[in-house]
Coordinates of C-alpha atoms and ligand atoms in Angstrom, one line a residue:
M531 CA 15.7 -8.7 -9.4
K532 CA 12.1 -8.6 -9.5
V533 CA 10.6 -6.5 -7.0
L534 CA 6.9 -6.4 -5.6
V535 CA 6.2 -2.8 -4.3
I536 CA 2.8 -2.4 -2.4
N537 CA 1.4 0.8 -0.9
C538 CA -1.0 -0.3 0.6
G539 CA -4.2 2.6 2.2
S540 CA -7.4 1.4 4.5
S541 CA -9.6 0.1 1.2
S542 CA -6.9 0.0 -2.0
L543 CA -3.5 -1.0 -2.6
K544 CA -1.4 0.4 -5.4
Y545 CA 1.5 -2.7 -6.7
Q546 CA 4.1 -2.5 -9.4
L547 CA 6.1 -5.2 -10.3
I548 CA 10.1 -4.0 -11.2
D549 CA 12.9 -5.6 -12.6
S550 CA 15.4 -3.7 -10.2
D551 CA 18.0 -4.3 -13.3
S552 CA 16.6 -2.6 -15.9
E553 CA 14.4 -0.4 -13.7
Q554 CA 11.6 -1.8 -16.2
V555 CA 8.0 -1.8 -14.8
L556 CA 7.0 -5.0 -15.8
A557 CA 3.1 -4.9 -14.0
K558 CA 1.3 -2.5 -12.2
G559 CA -2.2 -1.5 -11.0
L560 CA -4.5 -1.2 -8.1
C561 CA -6.9 -3.1 -6.0
E562 CA -10.0 -0.5 -4.8
R563 CA -12.7 -1.2 -2.4
I564 CA -11.2 -3.3 -0.2
G565 CA -14.0 -4.4 2.4
I566 CA -16.7 -2.9 0.2
D567 CA -16.6 -4.8 -2.9
G568 CA -13.4 -4.9 -5.0
R569 CA -12.0 -4.4 -8.5
L570 CA -8.8 -5.3 -9.2
T571 CA -7.2 -3.1 -11.9
Y572 CA -3.8 -4.6 -13.9
Q573 CA -1.8 -4.0 -16.6
K574 CA 1.2 -5.8 -17.7
A575 CA 3.8 -3.8 -19.5
G576 CA 2.7 -3.2 -23.1
C577 CA -0.6 -4.3 -22.5
D578 CA -4.2 -2.8 -22.1
K579 CA -5.4 -1.9 -18.8
E580 CA -7.3 -5.4 -17.3
I581 CA -10.4 -4.6 -14.5
T582 CA -11.8 -7.6 -12.7
E583 CA -14.4 -6.9 -10.6
A584 CA -14.2 -9.4 -7.6
A585 CA -15.4 -10.2 -3.7
M586 CA -12.2 -8.5 -1.6
P587 CA -13.3 -8.3 2.2
S588 CA -10.0 -8.3 2.9
H589 CA -6.6 -6.9 2.0
K590 CA -5.3 -11.1 2.0
E591 CA -7.8 -11.4 -0.8
A592 CA -7.4 -8.5 -3.0
I593 CA -3.4 -9.1 -2.5
Q594 CA -3.8 -12.9 -3.4
M595 CA -5.3 -11.7 -6.6
V596 CA -2.7 -9.4 -7.5
L597 CA -0.3 -12.3 -7.1
H598 CA -3.0 -14.4 -9.3
A599 CA -2.8 -11.7 -12.0
L600 CA 1.2 -11.8 -11.8
V601 CA 1.4 -15.7 -12.9
N602 CA -2.0 -15.6 -15.3
D603 CA -1.4 -17.5 -18.2
K604 CA -2.1 -15.4 -21.1
T605 CA -1.7 -12.0 -19.0
G606 CA 1.3 -12.9 -16.3
A607 CA 4.2 -11.1 -15.4
V608 CA 6.4 -14.0 -14.3
K609 CA 6.1 -17.7 -15.0
D610 CA 6.1 -18.4 -11.3
L611 CA 6.1 -16.1 -8.3
A612 CA 9.5 -17.9 -6.9
E613 CA 10.4 -15.2 -9.4
I614 CA 10.1 -12.2 -6.7
E615 CA 12.9 -12.4 -4.6
A616 CA 11.8 -9.3 -2.6
I617 CA 9.1 -7.0 -1.7
G618 CA 9.1 -3.0 -1.2
H619 CA 6.4 -1.8 1.2
R620 CA 5.7 1.8 1.7
I621 CA 4.8 2.8 5.4
V622 CA 3.9 6.3 6.0
H623 CA 4.9 7.1 9.6
G624 CA 8.1 6.0 11.2
G625 CA 8.4 8.2 13.7
E626 CA 11.8 9.3 15.1
K627 CA 12.6 5.3 15.0
F628 CA 13.0 5.1 11.6
E629 CA 15.9 7.4 9.8
S630 CA 16.2 5.1 7.1
S631 CA 14.5 1.9 5.3
V632 CA 14.8 -1.2 7.4
I633 CA 14.3 -5.2 6.4
I634 CA 10.9 -5.9 8.0
N635 CA 11.2 -7.9 11.1
D636 CA 9.1 -8.8 14.0
E637 CA 10.8 -5.9 16.3
M638 CA 10.5 -3.6 13.6
I639 CA 6.9 -4.4 13.6
Q640 CA 6.6 -3.7 16.7
A641 CA 8.1 0.2 16.1
V642 CA 5.6 1.0 13.8
E643 CA 3.2 -0.3 15.7
E644 CA 3.9 2.5 18.3
C645 CA 3.9 4.8 15.8
T646 CA 0.2 4.2 14.8
E647 CA -1.0 7.2 17.2
L648 CA 0.8 9.2 14.5
A649 CA -0.5 8.2 11.1
P650 CA -4.4 6.8 12.4
L651 CA -5.7 6.0 9.2
H652 CA -2.2 5.2 7.4
N653 CA 0.0 2.9 9.5
P654 CA -2.4 0.1 10.4
A655 CA -3.7 -0.1 6.7
N656 CA 0.4 -0.4 5.9
L657 CA 0.8 -3.3 8.6
T658 CA -1.7 -5.2 7.1
G659 CA 0.1 -5.2 3.8
I660 CA 3.2 -6.4 5.1
R661 CA 1.2 -8.7 7.6
V662 CA -0.5 -10.4 4.6
C663 CA 2.6 -10.6 2.6
Q664 CA 4.3 -13.1 5.2
E665 CA 1.5 -15.0 5.4
L666 CA 1.4 -15.6 0.9
M667 CA 4.7 -15.2 0.3
P668 CA 6.3 -16.7 3.4
G669 CA 10.3 -16.2 3.2
V670 CA 10.5 -13.7 1.1
P671 CA 12.3 -10.4 2.2
M672 CA 10.7 -7.2 2.5
V673 CA 11.8 -4.2 3.3
A674 CA 9.7 -0.9 4.3
V675 CA 10.4 2.5 3.0
F676 CA 8.9 5.4 5.1
D677 CA 7.7 8.8 4.1
T678 CA 9.3 10.2 7.4
A679 CA 12.3 8.9 6.8
F680 CA 14.4 11.3 4.7
H681 CA 13.0 14.3 7.1
Q682 CA 14.8 12.4 10.0
T683 CA 17.8 14.7 9.5
M684 CA 16.3 17.8 10.3
P685 CA 17.7 20.2 12.9
P686 CA 16.0 20.5 16.2
K687 CA 15.4 24.6 15.3
A688 CA 13.2 23.5 12.1
Y689 CA 11.6 20.4 13.9
V690 CA 10.7 21.3 17.5
Y691 CA 7.3 23.6 17.2
G692 CA 6.9 26.8 19.8
L693 CA 4.6 24.8 22.5
P694 CA 5.3 23.4 25.9
Y695 CA 8.3 21.2 25.4
E696 CA 6.7 18.5 27.5
Y697 CA 5.0 17.9 24.0
Y698 CA 7.6 17.0 22.7
E699 CA 9.1 14.9 25.1
K700 CA 5.8 13.1 26.0
Y701 CA 4.1 12.8 22.9
R702 CA 6.9 13.5 20.7
V703 CA 4.4 16.1 19.2
R704 CA 6.8 17.7 16.6
R705 CA 7.7 18.2 12.6
Y706 CA 8.5 14.9 11.2
G707 CA 7.3 15.8 6.9
F708 CA 6.2 13.7 4.4
H709 CA 6.6 12.8 0.8
G710 CA 10.1 12.2 2.0
T711 CA 10.5 9.5 -0.9
S712 CA 10.0 11.8 -3.5
H713 CA 12.0 14.3 -2.0
S714 CA 14.8 11.8 -1.4
F715 CA 14.7 10.8 -5.2
V716 CA 13.5 13.5 -6.5
S717 CA 16.6 15.8 -5.1
K718 CA 19.6 13.1 -6.0
E719 CA 18.3 12.9 -9.7
L720 CA 18.0 17.0 -9.8
A721 CA 21.8 16.7 -8.7
N722 CA 22.4 13.9 -11.0
F723 CA 21.0 15.9 -13.6
L724 CA 22.8 19.1 -13.1
G725 CA 26.0 17.2 -12.7
L726 CA 26.4 18.5 -9.5
D727 CA 28.5 17.3 -6.5
I728 CA 25.2 16.4 -4.1
N729 CA 27.4 16.5 -1.1
H730 CA 28.1 20.2 -2.1
S731 CA 24.9 21.7 -2.7
K732 CA 21.6 23.3 -1.9
L733 CA 18.5 22.3 -3.4
I734 CA 14.8 23.0 -3.0
V735 CA 12.1 20.1 -3.7
C736 CA 8.7 21.5 -4.0
H737 CA 6.6 18.2 -4.4
L738 CA 2.9 19.9 -5.8
G739 CA 0.5 17.3 -6.2
N740 CA -2.9 17.1 -4.6
G741 CA -1.0 16.8 -1.5
S742 CA 1.8 19.4 -1.7
S743 CA 5.2 19.7 0.2
V744 CA 8.6 21.8 -0.3
S745 CA 11.9 20.3 0.9
A746 CA 15.3 21.9 1.9
V747 CA 17.8 19.9 0.8
L748 CA 21.6 20.9 1.6
N749 CA 24.4 18.6 0.9
G750 CA 21.8 15.8 0.3
K751 CA 20.0 16.0 4.0
C752 CA 16.9 17.6 4.0
V753 CA 17.3 20.1 6.2
D754 CA 13.5 21.1 6.8
T755 CA 9.9 20.9 5.2
S756 CA 6.8 22.1 5.1
M757 CA 4.5 19.2 6.4
G758 CA 4.5 18.7 9.7
L759 CA 3.4 16.7 12.6
T760 CA 0.9 15.4 10.1
P761 CA 0.5 15.8 6.2
L762 CA -1.9 19.2 6.9
E763 CA 0.8 22.2 7.4
G764 CA 2.2 23.8 5.1
L765 CA 0.9 24.6 1.4
V766 CA -2.6 24.9 0.6
M767 CA -3.4 21.7 -1.1
G768 CA -6.0 20.2 -3.2
T769 CA -8.9 20.3 -0.3
R770 CA -6.2 20.3 2.7
S771 CA -6.0 23.8 4.6
G772 CA -2.3 23.9 4.6
S773 CA -1.5 26.0 7.7
I774 CA -3.7 28.5 9.3
D775 CA -4.0 30.5 12.6
P776 CA -4.9 27.5 15.0
A777 CA -7.1 30.2 16.7
I778 CA -9.1 29.6 13.9
V779 CA -10.1 26.0 15.2
E780 CA -11.5 27.4 18.0
F781 CA -13.4 30.1 15.9
I782 CA -14.9 27.7 13.3
A783 CA -16.1 24.9 15.7
K784 CA -18.1 27.6 17.8
K785 CA -19.7 29.4 14.6
E786 CA -20.3 26.1 13.1
N787 CA -21.5 23.8 16.3
L788 CA -18.5 21.5 15.3
D789 CA -16.4 19.3 17.3
I790 CA -12.9 19.1 16.8
D791 CA -13.2 16.1 14.4
G792 CA -16.0 18.0 12.6
V793 CA -13.5 20.8 12.0
M794 CA -10.6 18.4 11.2
N795 CA -12.5 17.2 8.9
V796 CA -13.3 20.5 7.0
L797 CA -9.8 21.3 7.2
N798 CA -8.6 17.9 5.7
K799 CA -11.6 17.1 3.3
K800 CA -13.1 20.6 2.5
S801 CA -10.4 23.4 2.4
G802 CA -7.7 23.8 0.1
V803 CA -8.2 25.2 -3.6
Y804 CA -11.6 23.0 -3.2
G805 CA -12.7 25.4 -0.5
I806 CA -11.4 28.6 -1.2
T807 CA -13.6 27.9 -5.1
K808 CA -16.9 26.3 -2.7
G809 CA -16.4 23.5 -3.8
L810 CA -16.0 23.4 -7.4
S811 CA -12.7 21.3 -7.9
S812 CA -9.4 20.4 -5.9
D813 CA -8.5 19.8 -9.0
F814 CA -6.3 22.3 -11.1
R815 CA -6.9 20.7 -14.2
D816 CA -10.3 21.8 -13.2
L817 CA -9.3 25.3 -11.8
E818 CA -7.4 26.7 -14.4
D819 CA -10.3 25.6 -17.6
A820 CA -12.2 27.8 -14.6
A821 CA -9.9 30.7 -14.5
A822 CA -9.7 30.6 -18.2
E823 CA -13.3 31.2 -18.5
G824 CA -13.2 33.7 -16.3
N825 CA -14.5 32.5 -12.5
E826 CA -12.7 34.7 -9.9
L827 CA -12.7 32.1 -7.1
A828 CA -10.5 29.4 -9.7
K829 CA -8.1 32.8 -10.3
L830 CA -7.7 33.1 -6.4
A831 CA -7.0 29.8 -5.9
L832 CA -4.5 29.4 -8.0
S833 CA -2.3 32.4 -6.9
I834 CA -2.4 32.0 -3.5
F835 CA -1.2 28.9 -4.4
A836 CA 1.8 30.1 -6.3
Y837 CA 2.3 33.0 -3.7
D838 CA 2.6 30.2 -1.2
V839 CA 5.4 27.9 -3.3
A840 CA 6.9 31.1 -4.3
K841 CA 7.3 32.0 -0.2
Y842 CA 8.4 28.3 0.8
I843 CA 11.1 29.2 -1.5
G844 CA 12.0 31.9 -0.3
A845 CA 12.3 30.8 3.4
Y846 CA 14.3 27.9 2.2
A847 CA 16.9 29.7 0.0
A848 CA 17.4 31.6 3.2
A849 CA 17.3 28.7 5.4
M850 CA 20.5 27.3 3.3
N851 CA 21.7 30.5 2.8
G852 CA 21.1 30.3 -1.1
V853 CA 20.0 27.9 -3.3
D854 CA 21.9 25.9 -6.4
A855 CA 19.0 24.4 -7.9
I856 CA 15.0 24.0 -7.8
A857 CA 13.0 21.1 -8.9
F858 CA 9.0 21.0 -9.6
T859 CA 7.7 17.1 -9.1
A860 CA 4.3 15.3 -9.0
G861 CA 0.9 16.1 -10.2
I862 CA 1.0 20.0 -10.5
G863 CA 4.9 20.6 -10.6
E864 CA 5.6 18.2 -13.2
N865 CA 2.0 19.4 -15.1
G866 CA 1.5 22.6 -14.7
P867 CA 3.5 25.2 -16.4
D868 CA 0.7 27.8 -15.3
T869 CA 1.6 27.3 -11.6
R870 CA 5.8 27.2 -12.4
T871 CA 5.8 30.5 -15.0
E872 CA 3.5 32.0 -11.7
V873 CA 5.7 30.7 -9.3
A874 CA 9.0 31.8 -11.4
E875 CA 7.9 35.3 -11.2
Y876 CA 8.2 36.0 -7.9
L877 CA 12.1 34.6 -7.8
G878 CA 13.1 37.4 -9.8
Y879 CA 15.6 38.6 -6.8
L880 CA 17.4 35.0 -7.1
G881 CA 18.2 35.9 -10.1
I882 CA 15.6 33.5 -11.8
K883 CA 14.6 33.2 -15.5
L884 CA 12.3 30.6 -17.5
D885 CA 12.7 29.1 -20.9
E886 CA 9.2 29.3 -21.7
E887 CA 9.1 27.2 -24.0
K888 CA 11.2 24.7 -22.7
N889 CA 8.3 24.9 -19.5
Q890 CA 5.7 23.6 -22.0
M891 CA 7.6 21.0 -22.3
R892 CA 6.8 17.3 -19.9
G893 CA 7.3 14.1 -19.2
F894 CA 11.3 13.7 -18.8
N895 CA 14.3 15.4 -16.4
N896 CA 14.1 19.0 -18.3
K897 CA 16.1 22.2 -17.1
I898 CA 13.3 24.9 -17.7
S899 CA 15.6 28.1 -17.0
T900 CA 17.4 30.0 -19.2
E901 CA 21.3 29.7 -19.6
D902 CA 21.9 32.7 -18.1
S903 CA 19.2 32.5 -15.0
K904 CA 21.1 32.5 -11.5
V905 CA 19.5 29.2 -10.3
A906 CA 18.8 26.3 -12.2
V907 CA 15.0 25.1 -12.2
C908 CA 14.2 21.5 -13.7
V909 CA 11.3 19.5 -13.9
I910 CA 12.2 16.1 -12.3
P911 CA 9.0 13.6 -12.8
T912 CA 8.8 11.9 -9.3
N913 CA 8.7 7.8 -9.2
E914 CA 8.0 6.5 -5.9
E915 CA 7.8 3.0 -6.8
L916 CA 10.8 3.0 -8.1
A917 CA 12.5 4.5 -5.2
I918 CA 11.2 2.0 -3.2
C919 CA 12.2 -0.9 -5.5
R920 CA 16.1 0.7 -5.0
E921 CA 15.9 1.2 -1.6
T922 CA 14.7 -3.0 -1.0
V923 CA 17.2 -3.8 -3.5
A924 CA 20.2 -2.0 -1.8
L925 CA 19.0 -3.6 1.5
V926 CA 18.2 -7.1 0.2
K927 CA 21.3 -7.7 -1.9
Ligands
AMP1206 P1 -0.8 13.9 -7.7 O1 -1.3 14.1 -6.3 O2 0.5 13.8 -7.8 O3 -1.0 12.7 -8.5 O4 -1.2 15.1 -8.6 C1 -2.6 15.0 -8.8 C2 -3.0 16.2 -8.9 O5 -2.3 17.0 -9.9 C3 -4.4 16.7 -9.5 O6 -5.4 16.8 -8.6 C4 -4.2 17.6 -10.5 O7 -4.6 18.8 -9.6 C5 -2.7 18.1 -11.0 N1 -2.4 17.5 -12.2 C6 -2.6 16.8 -12.8 N2 -2.5 16.6 -14.4 C7 -2.1 18.3 -14.4 C8 -2.1 19.0 -15.8 N3 -2.0 18.9 -17.3 N4 -2.3 20.3 -15.6 C9 -2.3 21.1 -13.9 N5 -2.6 20.0 -12.7 C10 -2.7 19.0 -13.1

């Protein structure tokens, strides 16, 4: 079955056409600057990227251009759009309403609209993608895959905050967690790769990218995760602060004469390793280069990040009363051997030892701990699009 996977942002849209039988990507790309001017990047498997500048006043024109590119005589990936038998959409926030992926229908759309308050920037864009696809590809079954769904198995002790309980009852203020598609995919891959029975396993997944989160997966089910009501909580990230003393919000607002939106903008966009390094970069490659040249703030930012990851691993080993295996995934998790080494240095008490030669490899599922390490440590490349494709096929078939 050919499945189109759509990840719609407010001014961008990523897509992949995947053959679910072979799990090969047939074509992929993205639309950028939707509503501003418009640029389509399209790449058929085995071919070079094509970039087309064209007006995209709305997501409708963007998706129309993607569909045209997919059937283009020269570089199209299919002869006819009728070959696309299903569409999988990424949805950021499913609140407490969605514990798993669902077939898209009117009732489901209404329920996602009700979660919009929890993700005001993302959910409306995700819904726009759904509506445009319904208009342009009527009759094609569509599935919604939620970033939050995998974490819905957390027990109340992990998701209830130390706030007046009425805020949970009235407004559903609680920990939700994000990157769920990745945590779900990687935990399953990790168990398979190591030959573990996932139903009797204690796994920790470290999704370390521009946004980062860690999750504790007990017997295949998420029991805790570092992101919260929003993706701001948890680890120090590229530009997000991660967890801080909430009183800092008031303190900075007064000192810098900022309103609540101003402080939230600082916490989301000007903090993290970017903020610590006085705006040097949010990209770990730049920070590693700067640290190698002696930049003290870059060294500090990298060490804060690794220390944070190690603390979450320790916390989740305690939460599960042990850990069988740890996976590193996403941009930094997959490509940052120095970060992995620094994290592992804190974990000697768990009997963890890395094989430094294997730790330098990249691009495939790889066990990077030594044979005598008490806990297996692996690099498992994430693939959220493939995970969405698998979920879509499972529901549509
Ligand atoms: P993601 O959000 O998963 O796409 O991850 C993006 C981040 O991964 C970038 O901002 C970098 O910080 C990091 N990254 C990518 N490649 C490397 C690399 N070779 N070494 C260290 N960090 C990397």
